[in-house]
Coordinates of C-alpha atoms and ligand atoms in Angstrom, one line a residue:
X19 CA 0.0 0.0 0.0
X20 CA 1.2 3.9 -0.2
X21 CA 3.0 5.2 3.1
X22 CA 1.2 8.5 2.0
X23 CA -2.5 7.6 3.0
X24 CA -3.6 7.8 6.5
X25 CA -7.0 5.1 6.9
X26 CA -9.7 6.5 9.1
X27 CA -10.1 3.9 12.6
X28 CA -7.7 1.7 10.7
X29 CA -4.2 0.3 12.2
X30 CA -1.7 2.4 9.7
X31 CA -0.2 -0.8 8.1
X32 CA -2.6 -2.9 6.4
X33 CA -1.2 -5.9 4.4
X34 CA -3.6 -6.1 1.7
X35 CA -5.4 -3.2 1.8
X36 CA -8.8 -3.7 0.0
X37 CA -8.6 -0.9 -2.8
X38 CA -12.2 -0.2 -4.8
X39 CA -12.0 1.5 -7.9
X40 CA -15.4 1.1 -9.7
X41 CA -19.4 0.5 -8.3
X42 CA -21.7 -0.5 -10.7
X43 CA -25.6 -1.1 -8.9
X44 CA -24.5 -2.8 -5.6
X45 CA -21.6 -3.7 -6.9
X46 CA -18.2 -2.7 -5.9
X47 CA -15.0 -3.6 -7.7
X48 CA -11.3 -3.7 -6.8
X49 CA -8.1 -2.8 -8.4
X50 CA -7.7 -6.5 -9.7
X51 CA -11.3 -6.3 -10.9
X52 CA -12.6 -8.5 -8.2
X53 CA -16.5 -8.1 -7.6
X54 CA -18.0 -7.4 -4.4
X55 CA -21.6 -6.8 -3.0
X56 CA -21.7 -3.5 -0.9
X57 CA -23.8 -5.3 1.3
X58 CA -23.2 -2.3 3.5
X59 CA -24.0 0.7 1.5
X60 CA -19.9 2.3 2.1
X61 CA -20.9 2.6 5.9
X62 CA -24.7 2.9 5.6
X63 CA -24.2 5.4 2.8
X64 CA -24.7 4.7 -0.6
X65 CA -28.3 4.4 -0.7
X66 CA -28.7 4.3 -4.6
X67 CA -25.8 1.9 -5.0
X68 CA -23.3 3.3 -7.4
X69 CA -24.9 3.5 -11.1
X70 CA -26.7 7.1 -10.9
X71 CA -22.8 8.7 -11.7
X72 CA -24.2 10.1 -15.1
X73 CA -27.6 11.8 -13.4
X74 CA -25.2 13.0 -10.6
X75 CA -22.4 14.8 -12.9
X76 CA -24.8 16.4 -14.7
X77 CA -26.4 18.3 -11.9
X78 CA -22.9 18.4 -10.5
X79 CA -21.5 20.2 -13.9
X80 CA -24.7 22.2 -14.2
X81 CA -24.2 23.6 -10.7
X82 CA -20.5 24.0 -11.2
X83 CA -21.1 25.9 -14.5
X84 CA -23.6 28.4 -13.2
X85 CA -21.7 28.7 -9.1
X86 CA -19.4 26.2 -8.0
X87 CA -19.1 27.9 -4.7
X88 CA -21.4 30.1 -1.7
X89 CA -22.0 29.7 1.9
X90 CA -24.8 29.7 3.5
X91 CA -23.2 32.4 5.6
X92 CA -25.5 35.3 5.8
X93 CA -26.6 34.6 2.3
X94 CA -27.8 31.3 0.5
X95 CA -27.7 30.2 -2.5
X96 CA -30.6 28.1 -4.3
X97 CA -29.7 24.6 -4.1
X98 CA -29.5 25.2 0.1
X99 CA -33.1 26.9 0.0
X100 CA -34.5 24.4 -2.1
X101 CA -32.9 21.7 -0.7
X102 CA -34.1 23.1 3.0
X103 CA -37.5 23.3 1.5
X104 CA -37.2 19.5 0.3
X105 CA -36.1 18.3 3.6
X106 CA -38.3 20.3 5.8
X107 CA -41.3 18.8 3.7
X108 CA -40.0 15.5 4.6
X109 CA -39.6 15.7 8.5
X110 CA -41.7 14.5 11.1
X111 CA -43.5 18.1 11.5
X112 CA -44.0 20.8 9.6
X113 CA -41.8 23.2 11.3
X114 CA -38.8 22.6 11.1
X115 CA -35.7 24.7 10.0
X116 CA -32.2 22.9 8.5
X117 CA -28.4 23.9 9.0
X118 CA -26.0 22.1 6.5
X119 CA -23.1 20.7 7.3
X120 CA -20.4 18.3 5.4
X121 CA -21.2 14.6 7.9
X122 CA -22.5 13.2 11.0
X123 CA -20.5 14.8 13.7
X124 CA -20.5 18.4 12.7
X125 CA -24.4 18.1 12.2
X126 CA -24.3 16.5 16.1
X127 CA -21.8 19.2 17.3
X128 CA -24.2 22.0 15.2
X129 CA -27.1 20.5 17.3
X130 CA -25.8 20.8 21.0
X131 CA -24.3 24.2 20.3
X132 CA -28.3 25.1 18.8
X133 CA -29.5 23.6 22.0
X134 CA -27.0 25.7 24.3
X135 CA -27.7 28.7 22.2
X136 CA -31.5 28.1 22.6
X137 CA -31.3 27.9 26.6
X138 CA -29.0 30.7 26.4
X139 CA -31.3 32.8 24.7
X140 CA -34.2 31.6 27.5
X141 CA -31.7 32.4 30.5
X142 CA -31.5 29.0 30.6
X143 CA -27.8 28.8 31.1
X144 CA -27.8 26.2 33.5
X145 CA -28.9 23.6 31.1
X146 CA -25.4 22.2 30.3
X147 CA -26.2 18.4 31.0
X148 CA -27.4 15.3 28.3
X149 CA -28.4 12.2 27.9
X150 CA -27.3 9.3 25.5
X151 CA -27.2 5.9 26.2
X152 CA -24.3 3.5 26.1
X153 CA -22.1 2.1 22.8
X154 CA -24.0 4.6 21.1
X155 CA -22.0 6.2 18.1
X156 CA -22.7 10.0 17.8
X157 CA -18.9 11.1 16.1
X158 CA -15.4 11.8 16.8
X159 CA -15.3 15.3 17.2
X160 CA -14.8 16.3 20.4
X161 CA -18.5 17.6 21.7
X162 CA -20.0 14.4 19.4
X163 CA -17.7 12.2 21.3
X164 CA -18.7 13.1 24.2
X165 CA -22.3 11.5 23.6
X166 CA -20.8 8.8 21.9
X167 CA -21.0 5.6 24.6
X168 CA -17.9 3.7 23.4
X169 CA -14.9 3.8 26.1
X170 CA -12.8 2.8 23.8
X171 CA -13.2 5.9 21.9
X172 CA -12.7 8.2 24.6
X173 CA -9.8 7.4 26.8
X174 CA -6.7 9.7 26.3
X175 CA -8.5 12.5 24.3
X176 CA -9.4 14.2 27.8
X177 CA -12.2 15.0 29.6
X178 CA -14.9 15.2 27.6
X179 CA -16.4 18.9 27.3
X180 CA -20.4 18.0 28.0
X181 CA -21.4 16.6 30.8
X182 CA -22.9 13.5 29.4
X183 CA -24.9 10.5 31.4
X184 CA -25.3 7.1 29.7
X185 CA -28.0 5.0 30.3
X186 CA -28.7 1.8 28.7
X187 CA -29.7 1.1 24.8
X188 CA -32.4 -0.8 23.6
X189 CA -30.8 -4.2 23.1
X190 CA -33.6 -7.1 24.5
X191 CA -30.8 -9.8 23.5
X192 CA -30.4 -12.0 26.7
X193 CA -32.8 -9.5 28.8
X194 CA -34.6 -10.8 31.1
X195 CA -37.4 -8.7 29.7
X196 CA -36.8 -9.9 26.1
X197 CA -40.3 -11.0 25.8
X198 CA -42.7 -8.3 27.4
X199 CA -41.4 -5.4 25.5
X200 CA -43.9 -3.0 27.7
X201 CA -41.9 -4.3 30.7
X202 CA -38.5 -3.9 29.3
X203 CA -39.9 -0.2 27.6
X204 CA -40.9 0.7 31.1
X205 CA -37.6 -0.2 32.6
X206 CA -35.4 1.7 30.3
X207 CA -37.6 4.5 30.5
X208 CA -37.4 4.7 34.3
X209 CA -33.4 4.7 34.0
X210 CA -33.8 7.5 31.1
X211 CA -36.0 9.1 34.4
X212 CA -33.7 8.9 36.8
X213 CA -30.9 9.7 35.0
X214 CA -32.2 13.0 34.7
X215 CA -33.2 13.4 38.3
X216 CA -29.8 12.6 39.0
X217 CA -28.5 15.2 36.8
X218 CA -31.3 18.2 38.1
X219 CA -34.4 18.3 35.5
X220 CA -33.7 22.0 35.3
X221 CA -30.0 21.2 34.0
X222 CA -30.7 18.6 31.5
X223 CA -30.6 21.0 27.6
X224 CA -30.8 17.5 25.6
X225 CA -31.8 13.5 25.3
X226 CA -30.1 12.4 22.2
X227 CA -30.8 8.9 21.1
X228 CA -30.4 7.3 17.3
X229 CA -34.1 6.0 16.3
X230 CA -32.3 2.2 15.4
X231 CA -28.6 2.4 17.7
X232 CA -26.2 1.2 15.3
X233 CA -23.1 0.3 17.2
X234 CA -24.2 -3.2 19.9
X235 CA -25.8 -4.3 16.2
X236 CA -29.3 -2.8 14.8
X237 CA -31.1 -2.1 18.8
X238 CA -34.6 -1.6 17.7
X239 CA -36.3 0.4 20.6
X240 CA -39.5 -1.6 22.4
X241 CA -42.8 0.0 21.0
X242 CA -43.6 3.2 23.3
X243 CA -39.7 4.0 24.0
X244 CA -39.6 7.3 21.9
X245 CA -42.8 8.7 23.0
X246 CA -41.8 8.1 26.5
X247 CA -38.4 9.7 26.0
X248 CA -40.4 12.9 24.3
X249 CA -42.5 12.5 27.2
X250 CA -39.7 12.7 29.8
X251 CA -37.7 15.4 27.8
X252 CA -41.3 17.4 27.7
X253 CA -41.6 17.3 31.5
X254 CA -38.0 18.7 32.5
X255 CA -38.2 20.9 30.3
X256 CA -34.9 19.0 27.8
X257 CA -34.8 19.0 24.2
X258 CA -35.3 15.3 22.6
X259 CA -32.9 14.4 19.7
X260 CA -33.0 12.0 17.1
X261 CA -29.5 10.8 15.5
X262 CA -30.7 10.0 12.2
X263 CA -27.3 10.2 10.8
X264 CA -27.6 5.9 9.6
X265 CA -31.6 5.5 10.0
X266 CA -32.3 9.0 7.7
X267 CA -33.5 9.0 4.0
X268 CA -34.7 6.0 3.3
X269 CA -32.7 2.9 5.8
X270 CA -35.4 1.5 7.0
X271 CA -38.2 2.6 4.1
X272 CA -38.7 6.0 5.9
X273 CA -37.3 9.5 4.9
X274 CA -36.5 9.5 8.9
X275 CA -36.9 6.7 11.1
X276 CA -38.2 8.6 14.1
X277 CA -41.2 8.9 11.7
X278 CA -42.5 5.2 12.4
X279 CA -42.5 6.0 16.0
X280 CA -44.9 9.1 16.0
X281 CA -42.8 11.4 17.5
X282 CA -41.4 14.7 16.2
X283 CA -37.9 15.5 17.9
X284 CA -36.4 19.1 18.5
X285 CA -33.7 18.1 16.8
X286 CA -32.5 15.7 14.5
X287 CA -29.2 15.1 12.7
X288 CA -28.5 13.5 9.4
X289 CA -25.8 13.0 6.7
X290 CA -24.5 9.9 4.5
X291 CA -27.8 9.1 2.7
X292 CA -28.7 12.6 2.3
X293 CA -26.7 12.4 -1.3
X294 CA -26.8 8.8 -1.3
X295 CA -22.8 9.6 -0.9
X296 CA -22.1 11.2 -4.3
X297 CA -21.3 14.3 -2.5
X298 CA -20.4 14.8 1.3
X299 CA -23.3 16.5 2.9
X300 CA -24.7 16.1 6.4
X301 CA -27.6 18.7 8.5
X302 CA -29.0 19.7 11.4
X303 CA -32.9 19.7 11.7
X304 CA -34.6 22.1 14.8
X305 CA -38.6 22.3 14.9
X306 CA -39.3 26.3 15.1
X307 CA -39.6 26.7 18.7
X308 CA -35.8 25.9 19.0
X309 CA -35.2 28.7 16.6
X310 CA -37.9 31.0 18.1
X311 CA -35.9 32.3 20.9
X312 CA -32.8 33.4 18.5
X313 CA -35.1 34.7 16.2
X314 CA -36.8 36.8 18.9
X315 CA -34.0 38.2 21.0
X316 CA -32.0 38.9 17.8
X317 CA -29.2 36.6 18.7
X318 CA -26.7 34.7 16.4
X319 CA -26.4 31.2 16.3
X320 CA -22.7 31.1 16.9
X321 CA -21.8 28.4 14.8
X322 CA -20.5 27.8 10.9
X323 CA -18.6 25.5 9.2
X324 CA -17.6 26.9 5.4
X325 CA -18.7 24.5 3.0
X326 CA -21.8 23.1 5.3
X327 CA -24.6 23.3 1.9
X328 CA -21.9 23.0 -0.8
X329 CA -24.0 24.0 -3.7
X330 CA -22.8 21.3 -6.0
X331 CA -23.7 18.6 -2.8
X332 CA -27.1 20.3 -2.0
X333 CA -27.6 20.0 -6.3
X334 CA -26.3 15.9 -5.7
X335 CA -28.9 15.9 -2.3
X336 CA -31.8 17.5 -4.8
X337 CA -31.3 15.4 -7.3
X338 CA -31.0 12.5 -5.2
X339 CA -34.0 12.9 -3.4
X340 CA -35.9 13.1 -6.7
X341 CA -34.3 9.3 -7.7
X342 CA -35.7 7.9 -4.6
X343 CA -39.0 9.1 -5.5
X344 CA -39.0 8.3 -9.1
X345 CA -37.5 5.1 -8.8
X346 CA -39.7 3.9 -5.8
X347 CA -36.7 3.2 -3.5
X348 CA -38.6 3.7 -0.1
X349 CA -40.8 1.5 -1.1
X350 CA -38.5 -1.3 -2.8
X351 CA -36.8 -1.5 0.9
X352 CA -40.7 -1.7 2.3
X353 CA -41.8 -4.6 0.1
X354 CA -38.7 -6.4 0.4
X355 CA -38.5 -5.6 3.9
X356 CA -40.2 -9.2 5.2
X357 CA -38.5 -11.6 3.2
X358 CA -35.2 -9.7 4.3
X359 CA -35.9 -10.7 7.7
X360 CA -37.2 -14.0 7.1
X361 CA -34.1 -15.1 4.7
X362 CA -31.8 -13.7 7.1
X363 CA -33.6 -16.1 9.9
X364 CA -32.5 -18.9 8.2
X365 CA -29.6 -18.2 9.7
X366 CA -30.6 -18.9 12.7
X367 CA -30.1 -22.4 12.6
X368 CA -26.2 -21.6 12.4
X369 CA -24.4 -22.8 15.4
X370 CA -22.6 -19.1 15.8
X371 CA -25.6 -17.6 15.0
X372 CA -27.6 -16.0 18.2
X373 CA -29.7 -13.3 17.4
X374 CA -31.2 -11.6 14.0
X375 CA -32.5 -7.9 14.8
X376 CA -32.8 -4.7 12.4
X377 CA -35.2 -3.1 10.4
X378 CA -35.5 -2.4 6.5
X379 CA -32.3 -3.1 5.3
X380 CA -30.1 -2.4 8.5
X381 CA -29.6 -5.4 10.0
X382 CA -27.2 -7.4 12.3
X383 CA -26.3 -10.8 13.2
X384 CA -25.2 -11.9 16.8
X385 CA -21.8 -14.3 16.8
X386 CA -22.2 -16.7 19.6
X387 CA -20.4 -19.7 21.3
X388 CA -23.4 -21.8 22.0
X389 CA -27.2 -22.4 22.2
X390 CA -26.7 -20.1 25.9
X391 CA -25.6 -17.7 23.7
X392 CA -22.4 -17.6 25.6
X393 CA -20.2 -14.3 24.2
X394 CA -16.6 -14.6 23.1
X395 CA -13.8 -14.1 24.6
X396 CA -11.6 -11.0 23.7
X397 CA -8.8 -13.6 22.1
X398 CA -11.3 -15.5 19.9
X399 CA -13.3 -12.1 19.0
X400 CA -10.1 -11.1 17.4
X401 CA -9.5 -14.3 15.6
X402 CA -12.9 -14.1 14.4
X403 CA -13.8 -10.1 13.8
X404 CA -11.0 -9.0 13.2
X405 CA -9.1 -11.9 11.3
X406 CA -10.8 -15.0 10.1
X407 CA -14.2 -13.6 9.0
X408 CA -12.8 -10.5 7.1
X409 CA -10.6 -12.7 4.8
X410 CA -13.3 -15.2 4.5
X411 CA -15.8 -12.3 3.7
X412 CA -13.3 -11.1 0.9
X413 CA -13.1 -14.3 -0.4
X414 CA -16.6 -14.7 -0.8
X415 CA -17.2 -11.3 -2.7
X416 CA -19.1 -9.6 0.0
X417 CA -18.2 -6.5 2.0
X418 CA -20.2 -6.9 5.6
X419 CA -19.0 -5.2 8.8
X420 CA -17.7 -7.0 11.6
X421 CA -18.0 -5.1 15.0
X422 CA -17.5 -5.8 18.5
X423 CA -18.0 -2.3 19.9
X424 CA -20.8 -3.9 21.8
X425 CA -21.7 -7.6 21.3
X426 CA -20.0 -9.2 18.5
X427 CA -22.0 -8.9 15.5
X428 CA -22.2 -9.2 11.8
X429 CA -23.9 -6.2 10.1
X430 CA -25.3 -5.7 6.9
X431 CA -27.3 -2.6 5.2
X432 CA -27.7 -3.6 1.4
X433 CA -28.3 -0.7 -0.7
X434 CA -31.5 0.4 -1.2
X435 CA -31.9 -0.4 -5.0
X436 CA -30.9 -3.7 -3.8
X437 CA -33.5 -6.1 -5.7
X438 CA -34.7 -9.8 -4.2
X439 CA -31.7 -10.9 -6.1
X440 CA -29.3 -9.1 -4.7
X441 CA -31.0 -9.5 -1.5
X442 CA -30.6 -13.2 -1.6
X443 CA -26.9 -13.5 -3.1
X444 CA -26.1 -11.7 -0.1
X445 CA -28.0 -14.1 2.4
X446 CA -26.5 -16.9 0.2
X447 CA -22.6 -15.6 1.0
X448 CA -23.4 -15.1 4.4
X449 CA -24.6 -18.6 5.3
X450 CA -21.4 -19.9 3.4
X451 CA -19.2 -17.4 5.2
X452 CA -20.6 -18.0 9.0
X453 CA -21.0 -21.9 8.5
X454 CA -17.2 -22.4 7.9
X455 CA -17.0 -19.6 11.0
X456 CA -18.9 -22.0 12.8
X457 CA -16.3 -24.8 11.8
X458 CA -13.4 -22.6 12.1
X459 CA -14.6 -21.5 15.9
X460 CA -15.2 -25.6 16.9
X461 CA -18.9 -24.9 17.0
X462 CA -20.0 -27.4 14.2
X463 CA -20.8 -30.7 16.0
X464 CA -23.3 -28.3 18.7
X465 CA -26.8 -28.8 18.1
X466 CA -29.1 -25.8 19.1
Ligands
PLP2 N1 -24.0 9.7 14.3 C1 -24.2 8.4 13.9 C2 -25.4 7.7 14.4 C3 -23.3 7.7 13.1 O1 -23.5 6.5 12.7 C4 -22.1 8.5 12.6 C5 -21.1 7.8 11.8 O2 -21.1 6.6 11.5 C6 -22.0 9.8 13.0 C7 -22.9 10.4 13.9 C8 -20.8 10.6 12.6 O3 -20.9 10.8 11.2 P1 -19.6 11.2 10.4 O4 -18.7 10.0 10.3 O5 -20.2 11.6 9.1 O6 -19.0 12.4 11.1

């Protein structure tokens, strides 16, 4: 490999690095012209898979013709209005307002700083405390780290500038509420509850949650969980967040998850599938009472970033947005949505395989030892996440994440153009692939 590239979360030597050169649908192809299923979307991005590159330079050299370059800096341009306008339309109310950014963590960061500024303007100053639950990924900046729940992550970059409490995600593998979801809703919501009187309702600015936590491996929440976090955040007087940053445009058949749930958050943040990754992009949504106060005192929101609403990416976003509707792609992962789940349950009868949980196509697979569903050890996690199944993966023409931030898991988030083909080509690989995991692991000869 070159000395000259650094890799993002990536030792710095990589024998073998995995080079992609070319996408074609959900295809992805390397440098020796090797053929892979993105059967994760580039990190949960690449919502239209890779073949819209004509429709996309076109708007691309269209906007770069007429002005390559604005901020959104006390004036706009009209890709960001329109692109505003398309969004707002889309969100879970009708009011809300939307601050570009270029990913994830700068639309979290752009959130908490809206929050602070929106207590500030109250004379709410004291509100300097949030809530986010634990093995949650929110970024790597510093503020978006700080909500992030993965130790890992943190240790050695200091203490982290929000006061931050973390309370438990919504994972019913191995609870002992697993199978009274009203119980186990209850329960988390009562930590949620006394997290905050723990903190002081009156200091508490923000809960931020993601409406299907990614990192512990697809943690649906138990039916009632986000109106009863609105609910709490409603009575002390918080802002609720939704981290839509994975779920947004179109993951799990929505244009925002938090949708399916009823519930309209203060805030929410997205980014990857906002251009369906043919441009960097991410945003910040806030419902019109967060902006009121700014609006009325005359403050500034003191917060930019230069190229947040990049004309040509809020052109790629537009035109983007258009595709999914044209081409029916919320509903493609809606109709295939079922047999998704049930194909992927096959897998169940796996040795290693312990748990199947997602949504529309965002989905993970629990590695375990045993029908107990006995975890692995640290030593054979590595063999297996971080060794064994990666080769094996590559060898079988499928690019899947392995991640033990949490429990070990296998995740896969097809892209959304994916057809029942595709769909079942992946399921194929992966029950080739975690069978001879099974064998490699001395799990074969278990029955479950
Ligand atoms: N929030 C969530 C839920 C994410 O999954 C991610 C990235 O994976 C981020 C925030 C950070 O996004 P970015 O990597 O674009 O900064």
């Amino acid at each position: 490999m070159t000395d000259s590239l650094m890799l993002h979360f990536s030792q710095q030597r990589v024998d073998d690095l995995l080079v992609l050169e070319r996408g074609e649908g959900p295809y992805v192809f390397d440098t020796e012209g090797r053929k892979y299923i993105d059967a994760l979307s580039s990190l949960f991005c690449s919502q239209l898979g890779y073949s819209y590159g004509d429709e996309m330079a076109e708007v691309a050299a269209a906007q770069l013709k007429r002005l390559a370059f604005n901020t959104n800096w006390g004036t706009a341009h009209p890709p960001a209005i329109e692109l505003a306008e398309q969004i707002a339309a889309r969100a879970p109310a009708d009011d809300y307002r939307v601050f570009f950014t270029n990913g994830g963590s700068e639309s979290v960061e752009a959130a908490w700083k809206l929050a602070r500024e929106h207590f500030d303007a109250l004379g709410q100053q004291q509100r300097t405390k949030a809530i986010a639950r634990r093995t949650a990924y929110h970024g790597v900046t510093l503020g978006a780290l700080a909500f992030t729940g993965v130790p890992g992550y943190k240790s050695g970059f200091g203490a982290p500038p929000i006061d931050v409490t973390h309370v438990s995600n919504t994972n019913a593998f191995r609870d002992p509420d697993a199978d009274d979801p009203d119980a186990f809703c209850q329960r988390l919501l009562a930590e949620v509850a006394e997290a905050i009187r723990t903190a002081g309702p009156d200091q508490v600015a923000l809960i931020i949650a993601e409406p299907i936590q990614n990192a512990g491996g697809c943690l649906v929440p138990p039916p009632g969980y986000w109106a009863g976090l609105r609910r709490l955040a409603d009575e002390c007087g918080a802002l609720l967040m939704a981290d839509e940053v994975i779920t947004g445009f179109g993951r799990i058949g929505e244009w925002f998850a938090v949708s399916r749930e009823g519930v309209a958050p203060d805030l929410i943040s997205v980014a990857k599938g906002l251009t369906s990754a043919y441009a960097p992009m991410g945003a910040m949504l806030a419902r019109g009472h967060v902006v009121e106060p700014l609006i009325a005192g005359s403050k500034v929101f003191r917060h930019g970033i230069t190229f947040g609403g990049h004309p040509v990416s809020a052109a790629i976003a537009l035109r983007s947005i258009e595709i999914i509707e044209r081409d029916g792609v919320l509903q493609n992962v809606r109709d295939q949505t079922d047999a998704l789940r049930r194909r992927l349950d096959t897998l169940l009868d796996l040795p290693i395989v312990g748990d199947v949980r997602g949504a529309g196509f965002f989905w993970a697979i629990e590695l375990v030892k045993d029908t107990d569903a006995t975890r692995f050890d640290q030593s054979e996690r590595d063999d297996l996440l971080r060794s064994f199944l990666p080769r094996r993966l590559r060898e079988a023409g499928l690019i899947a994440r392995c991640d033990d931030r949490g429990d070990a898991v296998l995740q896969i988030a097809p892209p959304l153009i994916s057809d029942a083909g595709v769909l079942d080509e992946i399921v194929a690989g992966l029950r080739d692939v975690l069978a001879d995991a099974a064998r490699h692991m001395h799990l074969e000869s278990r029955s479950r």
